[in-house]
Amino acid sequence: MLISTGAWTRRNLPVILSTLSLLLGWEIVCRAFGIRPFLLPTPSAIWTAVVPVWPNIAMHTAVTLRTVMLGLLASIVVSLPLAMLIASSRTVSAAIYPMLVLTQSVPKVALAPILLVALGANEFSRVIITFLVAFFPLVVSSVAGLLATPPELVELGRTCRATRVQELLRIRLPYALPFVFGGLRVAAALCVVGAVVAEFVGADSGLGYLIQTSMAFFRTPVAFGAVVILAIMGIALFQLVEITERLIVPWSSNLDNNFNEEK
Amino acid sequence: MISLARVGKTFKTRRGGHVQALDDVTISVGADEFVAIVGASGCGKSTLLRMVAGLVQPDIGHLTLDGKVVTQATEGTAMVFQAPTLLPWMNVERNVTFPLSLSGRDVPEARERGRALLRAAGLAGFEQRMPRELSGGMQQRVAICRGLVQKPRILLMDEPFGALDALTREEMSLALLELWQANPMAVIFVTHSISEAVLLADRVIVMSPRPGRVAEIVEVDLPRPRSFDQEASAEFHRCSKLIRDRIYGGGSRAH
């Protein structure tokens, strides 16, 4: 995984250039059309607004990050066993899947205020909301992976007299891991959404809370700063999932191209 | 040791029809016997093998191993599939000992036995490689080692060399014979290559398709150890012709 700086620059140059030109275009448009800062602040105005209150923003970021990570953890802890249960028995699948779809057809944003009243305006209920927003794609892709295991591998297990638990843990689960990570990427992004929704509804800290209170006083640049930090958080989580996947699932075909490149 | 008495099997197709895969099959295989099964595709030879492996149950008739009715995979029976079916997340050595690890027999001696088998299969130095780094022939050799490491009394092979090129096939056939002579066991070897069947087996069971029936049982009276030189012998030709005639229904249309 050692990449020379030259290669790194070459690979990331397009995204660096596109980001820079986006910021530049934004700045120019705002100045040229005289857009008022409380409607759309320029990137430089956001920067000057955020820097002086940096410790405060860092605190809010830490709070949100904590909710996001706990929500992601809860999603993993619940989704994997649930997926295994669904994949291992048709009866369980028939009983649980409709309920899962039901939880997904209810808009979680609408549920958030109700849950906060029921569970109290504390971190626990924010983690629950985050979890509810994020866990579904993880379950779905894990089940898909467990069921996508080639029948030959399952038969190999049978001829080796593997028990059903062994078949699940030693053959199906490792095979499903690339699928699990696919779901995990989506879940990581959704966790950020879930945490912010929960903070909008009931919180006294966090980036979602910061956005709401800033806008109440028309401090738009600070709100924008919080949005940018949320975006960075989402990207970082996505990268974290990808790096973990490389470490845990080095055989995954998703990573084949990179593997050959570095060989 | 392995005994099938008037075994039949019918599968339901998705459209609600029925396909009779096996009909009235009676075969017995001795303890150290090498039996090959040949036949056109659709003659139920794979079904027969999977039945002995305990993967499918007969509808009628009896299938027994040492007098016991087979209802699931039996200890001492190993199967080698047409495809290598290696686990992509394990290196070669761990793939070989995978069956042992399932039953807690993954002890140091077993691992040493696995390494010895890999050496015998010409895979010394590849123990730590991942399956996808190996060629198809090498992967299949790993799969055969995985079968043998269990010290099976019955080895079931379902067209194990089917996906290999002709040269690798011949090389693997001889390697298999050597391994079998060092560790005698009952082998049922499904193939659609007539010469491969004659070269390897003590007896060749010829099956006819739709429904799968035993058309002929050919005793191969060639001395062991076998080699490709014997392909020129009169006995080799006699057996091959007999088998070919049976498969194509008597007439000598080709050749």
mmCIF file with all atom_site columns, C-alpha atoms in Angstrom, chain A residues 138-219:
data_model
loop_
_atom_site.group_PDB
_atom_site.id
_atom_site.type_symbol
_atom_site.label_atom_id
_atom_site.label_alt_id
_atom_site.label_comp_id
_atom_site.label_asym_id
_atom_site.label_entity_id
_atom_site.label_seq_id
_atom_site.pdbx_PDB_ins_code
_atom_site.Cartn_x
_atom_site.Cartn_y
_atom_site.Cartn_z
_atom_site.occupancy
_atom_site.B_iso_or_equiv
_atom_site.pdbx_formal_charge
_atom_site.auth_seq_id
_atom_site.auth_comp_id
_atom_site.auth_asym_id
_atom_site.auth_atom_id
_atom_site.pdbx_PDB_model_num
ATOM 1  C CA . LEU A 1 138 ? -26.753 -3.215  5.732  1.00 0.00 ? 138 LEU A CA 1
ATOM 2  C CA . VAL A 1 139 ? -29.276 -5.977  6.446  1.00 0.00 ? 139 VAL A CA 1
ATOM 3  C CA . VAL A 1 140 ? -30.364 -6.188  2.829  1.00 0.00 ? 140 VAL A CA 1
ATOM 4  C CA . SER A 1 141 ? -26.883 -6.429  1.358  1.00 0.00 ? 141 SER A CA 1
ATOM 5  C CA . SER A 1 142 ? -25.719 -8.875  4.049  1.00 0.00 ? 142 SER A CA 1
ATOM 6  C CA . VAL A 1 143 ? -28.651 -11.169 3.320  1.00 0.00 ? 143 VAL A CA 1
ATOM 7  C CA . ALA A 1 144 ? -27.896 -10.887 -0.399 1.00 0.00 ? 144 ALA A CA 1
ATOM 8  C CA . GLY A 1 145 ? -24.288 -11.891 0.254  1.00 0.00 ? 145 GLY A CA 1
ATOM 9  C CA . LEU A 1 146 ? -25.190 -14.816 2.499  1.00 0.00 ? 146 LEU A CA 1
ATOM 10 C CA . LEU A 1 147 ? -27.589 -16.129 -0.117 1.00 0.00 ? 147 LEU A CA 1
ATOM 11 C CA . ALA A 1 148 ? -25.192 -15.495 -3.010 1.00 0.00 ? 148 ALA A CA 1
ATOM 12 C CA . THR A 1 149 ? -22.727 -18.081 -1.717 1.00 0.00 ? 149 THR A CA 1
ATOM 13 C CA . PRO A 1 150 ? -22.111 -20.465 -4.641 1.00 0.00 ? 150 PRO A CA 1
ATOM 14 C CA . PRO A 1 151 ? -23.971 -23.764 -4.137 1.00 0.00 ? 151 PRO A CA 1
ATOM 15 C CA . GLU A 1 152 ? -20.711 -25.639 -4.789 1.00 0.00 ? 152 GLU A CA 1
ATOM 16 C CA . LEU A 1 153 ? -19.158 -24.130 -1.666 1.00 0.00 ? 153 LEU A CA 1
ATOM 17 C CA . VAL A 1 154 ? -22.229 -25.053 0.365  1.00 0.00 ? 154 VAL A CA 1
ATOM 18 C CA . GLU A 1 155 ? -22.068 -28.611 -1.006 1.00 0.00 ? 155 GLU A CA 1
ATOM 19 C CA . LEU A 1 156 ? -18.407 -28.774 -0.139 1.00 0.00 ? 156 LEU A CA 1
ATOM 20 C CA . GLY A 1 157 ? -19.404 -27.958 3.428  1.00 0.00 ? 157 GLY A CA 1
ATOM 21 C CA . ARG A 1 158 ? -22.082 -30.656 3.367  1.00 0.00 ? 158 ARG A CA 1
ATOM 22 C CA . THR A 1 159 ? -19.676 -33.344 2.146  1.00 0.00 ? 159 THR A CA 1
ATOM 23 C CA . CYS A 1 160 ? -17.271 -32.279 4.897  1.00 0.00 ? 160 CYS A CA 1
ATOM 24 C CA . ARG A 1 161 ? -20.141 -32.754 7.338  1.00 0.00 ? 161 ARG A CA 1
ATOM 25 C CA . ALA A 1 162 ? -20.265 -29.113 8.387  1.00 0.00 ? 162 ALA A CA 1
ATOM 26 C CA . THR A 1 163 ? -23.045 -28.268 10.832 1.00 0.00 ? 163 THR A CA 1
ATOM 27 C CA . ARG A 1 164 ? -25.550 -25.572 9.887  1.00 0.00 ? 164 ARG A CA 1
ATOM 28 C CA . VAL A 1 165 ? -23.812 -23.101 12.181 1.00 0.00 ? 165 VAL A CA 1
ATOM 29 C CA . GLN A 1 166 ? -20.454 -23.938 10.606 1.00 0.00 ? 166 GLN A CA 1
ATOM 30 C CA . GLU A 1 167 ? -21.935 -23.576 7.156  1.00 0.00 ? 167 GLU A CA 1
ATOM 31 C CA . LEU A 1 168 ? -23.143 -20.105 8.123  1.00 0.00 ? 168 LEU A CA 1
ATOM 32 C CA . LEU A 1 169 ? -20.045 -18.884 9.968  1.00 0.00 ? 169 LEU A CA 1
ATOM 33 C CA . ARG A 1 170 ? -17.248 -20.610 8.072  1.00 0.00 ? 170 ARG A CA 1
ATOM 34 C CA . ILE A 1 171 ? -18.585 -20.552 4.508  1.00 0.00 ? 171 ILE A CA 1
ATOM 35 C CA . ARG A 1 172 ? -21.485 -18.156 3.988  1.00 0.00 ? 172 ARG A CA 1
ATOM 36 C CA . LEU A 1 173 ? -20.355 -15.295 6.225  1.00 0.00 ? 173 LEU A CA 1
ATOM 37 C CA . PRO A 1 174 ? -16.802 -14.980 4.835  1.00 0.00 ? 174 PRO A CA 1
ATOM 38 C CA . TYR A 1 175 ? -18.216 -15.205 1.338  1.00 0.00 ? 175 TYR A CA 1
ATOM 39 C CA . ALA A 1 176 ? -20.732 -12.451 2.164  1.00 0.00 ? 176 ALA A CA 1
ATOM 40 C CA . LEU A 1 177 ? -18.159 -10.015 3.603  1.00 0.00 ? 177 LEU A CA 1
ATOM 41 C CA . PRO A 1 178 ? -17.667 -7.983  0.402  1.00 0.00 ? 178 PRO A CA 1
ATOM 42 C CA . PHE A 1 179 ? -21.464 -7.549  0.264  1.00 0.00 ? 179 PHE A CA 1
ATOM 43 C CA . VAL A 1 180 ? -21.510 -6.582  3.954  1.00 0.00 ? 180 VAL A CA 1
ATOM 44 C CA . PHE A 1 181 ? -18.959 -3.880  3.267  1.00 0.00 ? 181 PHE A CA 1
ATOM 45 C CA . GLY A 1 182 ? -21.017 -2.627  0.338  1.00 0.00 ? 182 GLY A CA 1
ATOM 46 C CA . GLY A 1 183 ? -23.935 -2.157  2.732  1.00 0.00 ? 183 GLY A CA 1
ATOM 47 C CA . LEU A 1 184 ? -21.655 -0.658  5.340  1.00 0.00 ? 184 LEU A CA 1
ATOM 48 C CA . ARG A 1 185 ? -20.620 2.154   2.974  1.00 0.00 ? 185 ARG A CA 1
ATOM 49 C CA . VAL A 1 186 ? -24.243 3.149   2.488  1.00 0.00 ? 186 VAL A CA 1
ATOM 50 C CA . ALA A 1 187 ? -24.953 2.787   6.207  1.00 0.00 ? 187 ALA A CA 1
ATOM 51 C CA . ALA A 1 188 ? -22.003 5.012   7.123  1.00 0.00 ? 188 ALA A CA 1
ATOM 52 C CA . ALA A 1 189 ? -23.304 7.806   4.926  1.00 0.00 ? 189 ALA A CA 1
ATOM 53 C CA . LEU A 1 190 ? -26.846 7.392   6.277  1.00 0.00 ? 190 LEU A CA 1
ATOM 54 C CA . CYS A 1 191 ? -25.612 7.491   9.881  1.00 0.00 ? 191 CYS A CA 1
ATOM 55 C CA . VAL A 1 192 ? -24.530 11.102  9.362  1.00 0.00 ? 192 VAL A CA 1
ATOM 56 C CA . VAL A 1 193 ? -28.015 11.921  8.044  1.00 0.00 ? 193 VAL A CA 1
ATOM 57 C CA . GLY A 1 194 ? -29.664 10.116  10.970 1.00 0.00 ? 194 GLY A CA 1
ATOM 58 C CA . ALA A 1 195 ? -27.580 11.871  13.604 1.00 0.00 ? 195 ALA A CA 1
ATOM 59 C CA . VAL A 1 196 ? -28.307 15.312  12.153 1.00 0.00 ? 196 VAL A CA 1
ATOM 60 C CA . VAL A 1 197 ? -32.041 14.592  11.956 1.00 0.00 ? 197 VAL A CA 1
ATOM 61 C CA . ALA A 1 198 ? -32.010 13.534  15.600 1.00 0.00 ? 198 ALA A CA 1
ATOM 62 C CA . GLU A 1 199 ? -30.110 16.684  16.573 1.00 0.00 ? 199 GLU A CA 1
ATOM 63 C CA . PHE A 1 200 ? -32.565 18.899  14.695 1.00 0.00 ? 200 PHE A CA 1
ATOM 64 C CA . VAL A 1 201 ? -35.389 17.484  16.769 1.00 0.00 ? 201 VAL A CA 1
ATOM 65 C CA . GLY A 1 202 ? -33.949 17.339  20.231 1.00 0.00 ? 202 GLY A CA 1
ATOM 66 C CA . ALA A 1 203 ? -30.399 18.152  21.269 1.00 0.00 ? 203 ALA A CA 1
ATOM 67 C CA . ASP A 1 204 ? -28.400 20.801  23.060 1.00 0.00 ? 204 ASP A CA 1
ATOM 68 C CA . SER A 1 205 ? -25.190 20.156  21.157 1.00 0.00 ? 205 SER A CA 1
ATOM 69 C CA . GLY A 1 206 ? -23.957 18.641  17.909 1.00 0.00 ? 206 GLY A CA 1
ATOM 70 C CA . LEU A 1 207 ? -23.600 19.993  14.391 1.00 0.00 ? 207 LEU A CA 1
ATOM 71 C CA . GLY A 1 208 ? -27.317 19.613  13.676 1.00 0.00 ? 208 GLY A CA 1
ATOM 72 C CA . TYR A 1 209 ? -28.100 21.704  16.752 1.00 0.00 ? 209 TYR A CA 1
ATOM 73 C CA . LEU A 1 210 ? -25.431 24.210  15.697 1.00 0.00 ? 210 LEU A CA 1
ATOM 74 C CA . ILE A 1 211 ? -26.994 24.604  12.246 1.00 0.00 ? 211 ILE A CA 1
ATOM 75 C CA . GLN A 1 212 ? -30.444 25.229  13.739 1.00 0.00 ? 212 GLN A CA 1
ATOM 76 C CA . THR A 1 213 ? -29.334 27.736  16.368 1.00 0.00 ? 213 THR A CA 1
ATOM 77 C CA . SER A 1 214 ? -27.055 29.564  13.925 1.00 0.00 ? 214 SER A CA 1
ATOM 78 C CA . MET A 1 215 ? -29.838 29.957  11.414 1.00 0.00 ? 215 MET A CA 1
ATOM 79 C CA . ALA A 1 216 ? -32.169 31.269  14.128 1.00 0.00 ? 216 ALA A CA 1
ATOM 80 C CA . PHE A 1 217 ? -29.754 34.202  14.410 1.00 0.00 ? 217 PHE A CA 1
ATOM 81 C CA . PHE A 1 218 ? -29.046 34.368  10.655 1.00 0.00 ? 218 PHE A CA 1
ATOM 82 C CA . ARG A 1 219 ? -25.453 33.323  11.267 1.00 0.00 ? 219 ARG A CA 1
#
